[in-house]
XYZ file of C-alpha atoms in Angstrom:
446
model
C 0.000 0.000 0.000
C 2.866 2.378 0.736
C 4.332 1.991 -2.730
C 1.074 2.685 -4.591
C -0.069 6.092 -5.843
C -2.246 7.529 -3.079
C -4.888 8.885 -5.464
C -5.209 5.466 -7.078
C -5.537 3.942 -3.627
C -8.197 6.496 -2.718
C -10.335 5.538 -5.697
C -9.599 1.831 -5.220
C -11.077 1.967 -1.732
C -13.708 4.668 -2.251
C -15.425 3.582 -5.477
C -16.351 0.095 -4.253
C -17.524 1.563 -0.951
C -19.604 4.255 -2.671
C -21.121 1.748 -5.103
C -22.068 -0.529 -2.221
C -23.576 2.319 -0.203
C -25.521 3.656 -3.198
C -26.944 0.203 -3.896
C -27.960 -0.029 -0.244
C -29.496 3.437 -0.513
C -31.470 2.349 -3.565
C -32.600 -0.720 -1.634
C -33.877 1.476 1.220
C -35.731 3.695 -1.237
C -37.269 0.678 -2.980
C -38.195 -0.686 0.445
C -39.935 2.617 1.181
C -41.646 2.520 -2.215
C -43.111 -0.921 -1.516
C -44.285 0.147 1.941
C -45.633 3.520 0.749
C -47.492 2.112 -2.258
C -48.930 -0.923 -0.422
C -49.445 0.408 3.129
C -49.609 4.187 2.553
C -48.788 6.925 5.058
C -49.572 4.653 8.032
C -47.004 2.083 6.914
C -44.363 4.756 6.368
C -45.082 6.274 9.780
C -44.956 2.864 11.483
C -41.583 1.847 10.073
C -40.190 5.296 10.858
C -41.133 4.742 14.507
C -39.169 1.467 14.544
C -36.101 2.627 12.621
C -34.530 4.467 15.602
C -34.071 1.169 17.424
C -32.653 -0.483 14.307
C -30.248 2.471 13.985
C -29.020 1.821 17.533
C -28.494 -1.908 16.891
C -26.654 -1.141 13.640
C -24.651 1.467 15.557
C -23.209 -1.237 17.790
C -22.189 -3.122 14.645
C -20.540 0.015 13.297
C -18.761 0.513 16.602
C -17.182 -2.933 16.384
C -16.482 -2.754 12.642
C -14.942 0.730 12.566
C -13.175 0.431 15.928
C -11.606 -2.938 15.197
C -11.053 -2.070 11.525
C -9.134 1.106 12.329
C -6.964 -0.665 14.896
C -6.334 -3.528 12.456
C -5.223 -1.124 9.714
C -2.965 0.788 12.102
C -1.440 -2.504 13.310
C -0.831 -3.625 9.718
C 0.774 -0.271 8.901
C 3.107 -0.806 11.858
C 3.886 -4.377 10.731
C 2.110 -5.999 13.723
C 0.258 -8.797 11.875
C -0.255 -10.988 14.928
C -2.001 -8.215 16.824
C -4.225 -7.597 13.796
C -5.274 -11.274 13.919
C -6.075 -10.975 17.624
C -8.144 -7.851 17.040
C -10.255 -9.657 14.438
C -11.044 -12.460 16.892
C -11.919 -9.955 19.621
C -14.273 -8.197 17.197
C -16.237 -11.393 16.525
C -16.452 -12.098 20.257
C -17.833 -8.607 20.833
C -20.537 -9.164 18.204
C -21.682 -12.347 19.948
C -21.800 -10.686 23.376
C -23.606 -7.585 22.101
C -26.205 -9.672 20.255
C -27.124 -11.563 23.424
C -27.563 -8.326 25.390
C -29.502 -6.464 22.685
C -31.879 -9.356 22.012
C -32.686 -9.607 25.731
C -33.210 -5.854 26.156
C -35.544 -5.574 23.161
C -37.564 -8.542 24.402
C -38.044 -6.810 27.769
C -38.934 -3.434 26.225
C -41.573 -4.895 23.911
C -43.768 -2.297 22.224
C -42.971 0.549 24.664
C -40.330 2.272 22.449
C -43.011 2.690 19.772
C -45.852 3.890 22.017
C -43.555 6.340 23.811
C -43.156 8.193 20.503
C -46.904 8.886 20.492
C -48.059 6.103 18.153
C -51.729 5.150 18.192
C -53.080 1.599 18.140
C -52.938 0.740 14.412
C -49.504 2.210 13.768
C -48.123 0.752 17.008
C -49.366 -2.712 16.041
C -47.759 -2.494 12.604
C -44.468 -1.341 14.092
C -44.475 -4.044 16.781
C -44.469 -6.826 14.172
C -41.392 -5.371 12.494
C -39.530 -4.671 15.749
C -40.085 -8.101 17.326
C -38.726 -9.883 14.243
C -35.692 -7.613 13.891
C -34.955 -7.854 17.631
C -34.760 -11.639 17.453
C -32.293 -11.262 14.576
C -29.959 -8.842 16.389
C -26.864 -10.958 15.710
C -27.641 -10.903 11.987
C -28.051 -7.115 11.999
C -24.795 -6.628 13.930
C -22.762 -9.018 11.804
C -23.986 -7.723 8.458
C -22.945 -4.217 9.545
C -19.520 -5.020 11.011
C -18.113 -7.828 8.835
C -18.001 -5.947 5.489
C -16.068 -3.151 7.227
C -13.549 -5.671 8.543
C -13.216 -7.226 5.083
C -12.475 -3.768 3.636
C -9.762 -3.254 6.245
C -8.299 -6.616 5.197
C -7.396 -4.955 1.868
C -10.425 -6.453 0.053
C -12.666 -3.444 -0.688
C -14.084 -4.981 -3.871
C -15.262 -8.101 -2.080
C -16.829 -6.023 0.712
C -18.681 -4.074 -1.969
C -19.833 -7.233 -3.714
C -21.269 -8.602 -0.476
C -23.198 -5.398 0.225
C -24.558 -5.248 -3.338
C -25.597 -8.891 -3.199
C -27.336 -8.286 0.121
C -29.185 -5.233 -1.178
C -30.379 -6.977 -4.350
C -31.514 -9.995 -2.346
C -33.392 -7.663 -0.018
C -35.227 -5.991 -2.896
C -36.255 -9.373 -4.328
C -37.479 -10.608 -0.951
C -39.320 -7.305 -0.353
C -41.269 -7.800 -3.572
C -42.117 -11.399 -2.734
C -43.054 -10.900 0.908
C -44.669 -7.434 0.849
C -46.327 -7.354 -2.578
C -46.900 -11.006 -3.522
C -47.522 -12.585 -0.098
C -48.978 -9.435 1.533
C -47.058 -9.893 4.801
C -46.896 -6.127 5.442
C -44.112 -4.816 7.665
C -43.413 -8.331 8.928
C -42.500 -9.219 5.349
C -40.127 -6.250 5.203
C -38.418 -7.459 8.400
C -38.021 -11.040 7.166
C -36.687 -9.735 3.835
C -34.047 -7.640 5.602
C -32.903 -10.441 7.893
C -32.788 -12.955 5.040
C -30.536 -10.728 2.954
C -28.310 -9.859 5.927
C -27.953 -13.553 6.824
C -26.601 -14.161 3.320
C -24.025 -11.382 3.802
C -22.858 -12.842 7.132
C -22.525 -16.356 5.724
C -20.344 -15.220 2.834
C -18.279 -12.874 5.049
C -17.467 -15.643 7.513
C -16.579 -17.948 4.622
C -14.129 -15.280 3.412
C -12.310 -15.053 6.751
C -12.082 -18.849 6.891
C -10.623 -19.051 3.373
C -7.191 -18.443 1.880
C -8.463 -15.198 0.304
C -8.156 -13.412 3.655
C -4.883 -12.091 5.026
C -6.487 -12.184 8.478
C -8.133 -15.194 10.080
C -10.116 -15.842 13.232
C -7.702 -17.371 15.730
C -9.456 -19.459 18.353
C -6.609 -21.926 18.930
C -4.268 -20.157 21.292
C -6.645 -17.177 21.549
C -6.191 -15.224 24.775
C -8.953 -12.831 25.775
C -7.548 -9.379 26.440
C -10.224 -7.090 27.926
C -8.113 -4.028 27.091
C -8.500 -4.838 23.386
C -12.286 -4.876 23.806
C -12.013 -1.496 25.527
C -9.841 -0.095 22.727
C -12.240 -1.297 20.035
C -15.164 0.204 21.941
C -13.379 3.474 22.612
C -12.261 4.020 19.023
C -15.536 2.851 17.467
C -17.755 4.636 19.968
C -18.074 7.699 17.751
C -19.679 5.538 15.052
C -22.153 4.269 17.623
C -22.853 7.834 18.717
C -23.476 8.799 15.087
C -26.079 6.039 14.830
C -27.482 7.040 18.224
C -27.679 10.617 16.956
C -29.707 9.438 13.951
C -32.000 7.434 16.233
C -32.355 10.343 18.663
C -33.216 12.803 15.904
C -35.735 10.431 14.364
C -37.441 9.703 17.697
C -37.744 13.373 18.618
C -38.985 14.365 15.163
C -41.546 11.540 15.162
C -42.839 12.659 18.551
C -42.916 16.333 17.554
C -44.671 15.678 14.246
C -47.316 13.538 15.936
C -47.799 16.236 18.608
C -47.820 19.375 16.440
C -48.904 17.757 13.169
C -50.528 14.516 12.036
C -49.662 11.051 10.725
C -49.334 12.749 7.320
C -46.384 14.874 8.488
C -44.810 11.811 10.120
C -45.139 9.905 6.842
C -43.698 12.916 4.996
C -40.724 12.903 7.354
C -40.147 9.228 6.531
C -40.101 10.033 2.796
C -37.682 12.939 3.335
C -35.339 10.569 5.179
C -35.599 8.020 2.375
C -34.732 10.681 -0.219
C -31.754 11.966 1.763
C -30.343 8.451 2.021
C -28.613 8.563 -1.374
C -26.439 11.572 -0.490
C -25.640 10.354 3.005
C -24.704 6.930 1.702
C -22.501 8.429 -1.034
C -20.764 10.599 1.567
C -20.458 7.675 3.963
C -19.055 5.558 1.125
C -16.249 8.055 0.531
C -15.665 8.389 4.284
C -15.465 4.604 4.595
C -13.005 4.527 1.700
C -10.832 7.148 3.395
C -10.693 5.389 6.774
C -8.411 2.391 6.018
C -6.019 4.596 4.045
C -5.827 7.238 6.763
C -5.312 4.608 9.472
C -2.626 2.746 7.517
C -0.693 5.882 6.529
C -1.008 7.250 10.064
C 0.513 4.028 11.412
C 3.278 4.271 8.765
C 3.803 8.025 9.462
C 3.122 8.998 5.844
C 1.472 12.308 6.697
C 1.748 13.759 3.193
C -0.466 10.919 1.971
C -3.005 11.704 4.673
C -3.221 15.325 3.509
C -3.929 14.239 -0.063
C -6.615 11.800 1.072
C -8.377 14.385 3.232
C -8.260 17.122 0.596
C -9.772 14.887 -2.065
C -12.302 13.247 0.257
C -13.732 16.418 1.793
C -13.936 18.143 -1.607
C -16.028 15.297 -2.984
C -18.260 14.925 0.077
C -19.112 18.641 0.349
C -19.424 19.102 -3.422
C -21.781 16.138 -3.819
C -23.867 17.537 -0.948
C -24.343 20.843 -2.756
C -25.369 18.977 -5.921
C -27.808 16.788 -3.975
C -29.540 19.818 -2.430
C -29.929 21.411 -5.873
C -31.365 18.269 -7.485
C -33.768 17.505 -4.642
C -35.228 21.004 -4.800
C -35.523 20.960 -8.598
C -37.233 17.563 -8.729
C -38.974 17.438 -5.363
C -42.512 16.636 -6.583
C -41.291 14.018 -9.041
C -39.244 12.237 -6.373
C -42.135 12.223 -3.882
C -44.414 10.576 -6.445
C -42.468 7.311 -6.401
C -43.550 6.710 -2.788
C -47.241 7.606 -3.056
C -49.377 9.146 -5.801
C -52.798 8.958 -4.142
C -52.383 11.375 -1.231
C -52.031 15.082 -2.211
C -51.626 16.145 1.435
C -48.714 13.741 1.875
C -47.080 15.038 -1.310
C -47.469 18.687 -0.253
C -46.072 18.051 3.236
C -43.093 16.133 1.839
C -42.171 18.826 -0.702
C -42.201 21.413 2.091
C -40.032 19.135 4.197
C -37.455 18.693 1.421
C -37.031 22.450 1.040
C -36.890 23.222 4.765
C -35.013 20.212 6.137
C -32.285 19.217 3.675
C -30.434 22.417 2.737
C -27.631 21.811 5.294
C -26.727 18.301 4.068
C -23.223 19.320 2.846
C -22.406 20.632 6.328
C -23.711 17.420 7.876
C -21.322 15.559 5.582
C -18.473 17.716 6.885
C -19.403 16.880 10.478
C -19.628 13.092 10.300
C -16.584 12.824 8.011
C -14.558 14.865 10.504
C -15.525 12.404 13.246
C -14.416 9.528 11.009
C -11.029 11.209 10.402
C -10.366 11.406 14.133
C -11.383 7.751 14.517
C -9.006 6.764 11.732
C -6.036 8.356 13.520
C -6.951 6.911 16.936
C -8.238 10.208 18.387
C -11.333 8.667 19.948
C -12.114 11.460 22.406
C -12.268 14.107 19.674
C -14.495 11.879 17.493
C -16.821 11.159 20.425
C -17.036 14.858 21.293
C -18.177 15.707 17.754
C -20.868 13.022 17.812
C -22.129 14.062 21.253
C -22.127 17.742 20.310
C -24.238 16.914 17.260
C -27.001 15.748 19.599
C -26.654 18.261 22.414
C -26.648 21.327 20.160
C -30.094 20.417 18.842
C -31.785 20.493 22.261
C -32.463 24.253 22.456
C -33.732 24.244 18.867
C -36.094 21.365 19.739
C -37.475 23.291 22.687
C -37.919 26.641 20.960
C -38.696 26.154 17.272
C -41.782 23.868 17.426
C -43.541 26.031 20.024
C -42.838 29.187 17.994
C -43.280 27.976 14.397
C -45.122 24.647 14.639
C -44.421 22.068 11.925
C -42.185 24.513 10.018
C -40.011 24.881 13.112
C -39.676 21.094 13.415
C -38.356 20.855 9.858
C -35.747 23.547 10.637
C -34.305 22.007 13.838
C -31.601 19.902 12.230
C -30.348 22.229 9.467
C -30.003 25.244 11.767
C -28.176 23.293 14.482
C -25.961 21.625 11.859
C -24.957 24.994 10.403
C -24.012 26.273 13.860
C -21.992 23.175 14.812
C -20.091 23.097 11.525
C -18.230 26.315 12.440
C -16.114 25.001 15.369
C -15.663 21.627 13.665
C -14.308 23.267 10.511
C -11.865 25.263 12.650
C -10.680 22.124 14.474
C -10.221 20.349 11.156
C -8.139 23.274 9.892
C -5.884 22.967 12.956
C -5.448 19.243 12.288
C -4.428 19.933 8.696
C -1.843 22.471 9.886
C -0.327 19.910 12.294
C -0.232 17.238 9.577
C 1.544 19.652 7.194
C 4.117 20.405 9.868
C 4.633 16.691 10.557
C 4.939 15.960 6.822
C 7.543 18.738 6.429
C 9.532 17.423 9.411
C 9.478 13.898 7.980
C 10.857 15.144 4.666
C 13.765 16.889 6.414
C 14.814 13.746 8.282
């Protein structure tokens, strides 16, 4: 990796990751299309009430995948192959332990996370079916999130992409069969998701047990080291906080829309989230492509390579965000029509939401990519601070805007708080770039 052109390496890691994330984004949109066309605004509202919990479960998978993946890449950059093997085994152990805890907690909570968001009987019942099925499959959700990240950090980005694409396509096929053909409703959507994710896990485990992998699970002679579990958790915690942030925002917006608006606004919010998925997944794809390269070059002290990676990555992520905002505003009514064509009120509410809620997406891309950069260079505290600040800064906006401006104020909570938070984060990122330039200059003089 050190001998290769860094721009070629950037595209080698980023393009497969972006393709995989875009395919997954398309799958989510198609999933929403099936639900919106078959179940209408109630179905969209119900699944949006469940998604926060799924975000949290996936966040634990991201925590393990990104935390262990970053440490593995740093260890490989430092030539510590044996430690990289140990980290992989610790990651799998963490997934097993987390799955047992999460499955038990969700079983105890039951339907309460849905009703606490203000859901009425019909919507709560629809959401409960989806949540109970997904809760029982917690290990599948965790593994399908973490294992492709670990494969990418094993210098196999194309294979990680192939697995994610295969999973997404399988999910779309199963969605059609179970939701449209068999009329299983949201339960069908849950079984479709778990079936596709189970396929991803099976193939990922087969990879790590094959000769294709440079890393292998080492159970013979494996020695549990709790400090490695702590390091994985600490470094990956920012990814969990990012998922928790998404869950937190969704829960609060669901509750606010049901309090100050109607089920129609809640369904519109679900559609707005579906439409924003493509940009966020493109940005996350580039961020995921940057992470192994940053970690490896940080471990190898190739700071000039890190500067090139960050310059190219941030330019693409912010630029694509500006383009996404423009396109979504130009084609807002057309894009809403793919989810539901029979409800004018839903269409009108969604178009308003697109224009009020999504204009700060490029700045949001700056924020979560900055957190990823700090994770990649083993600066866990800074990454965690960014993710926590992203939640805390929204609290005053949540208290003031809905009471003053109603539904319009709810749509504006996230973009206004994002714009405010982006200022100190951009300054901190500038300081990091200055330090990397100084380190790169010192390395050249030695």
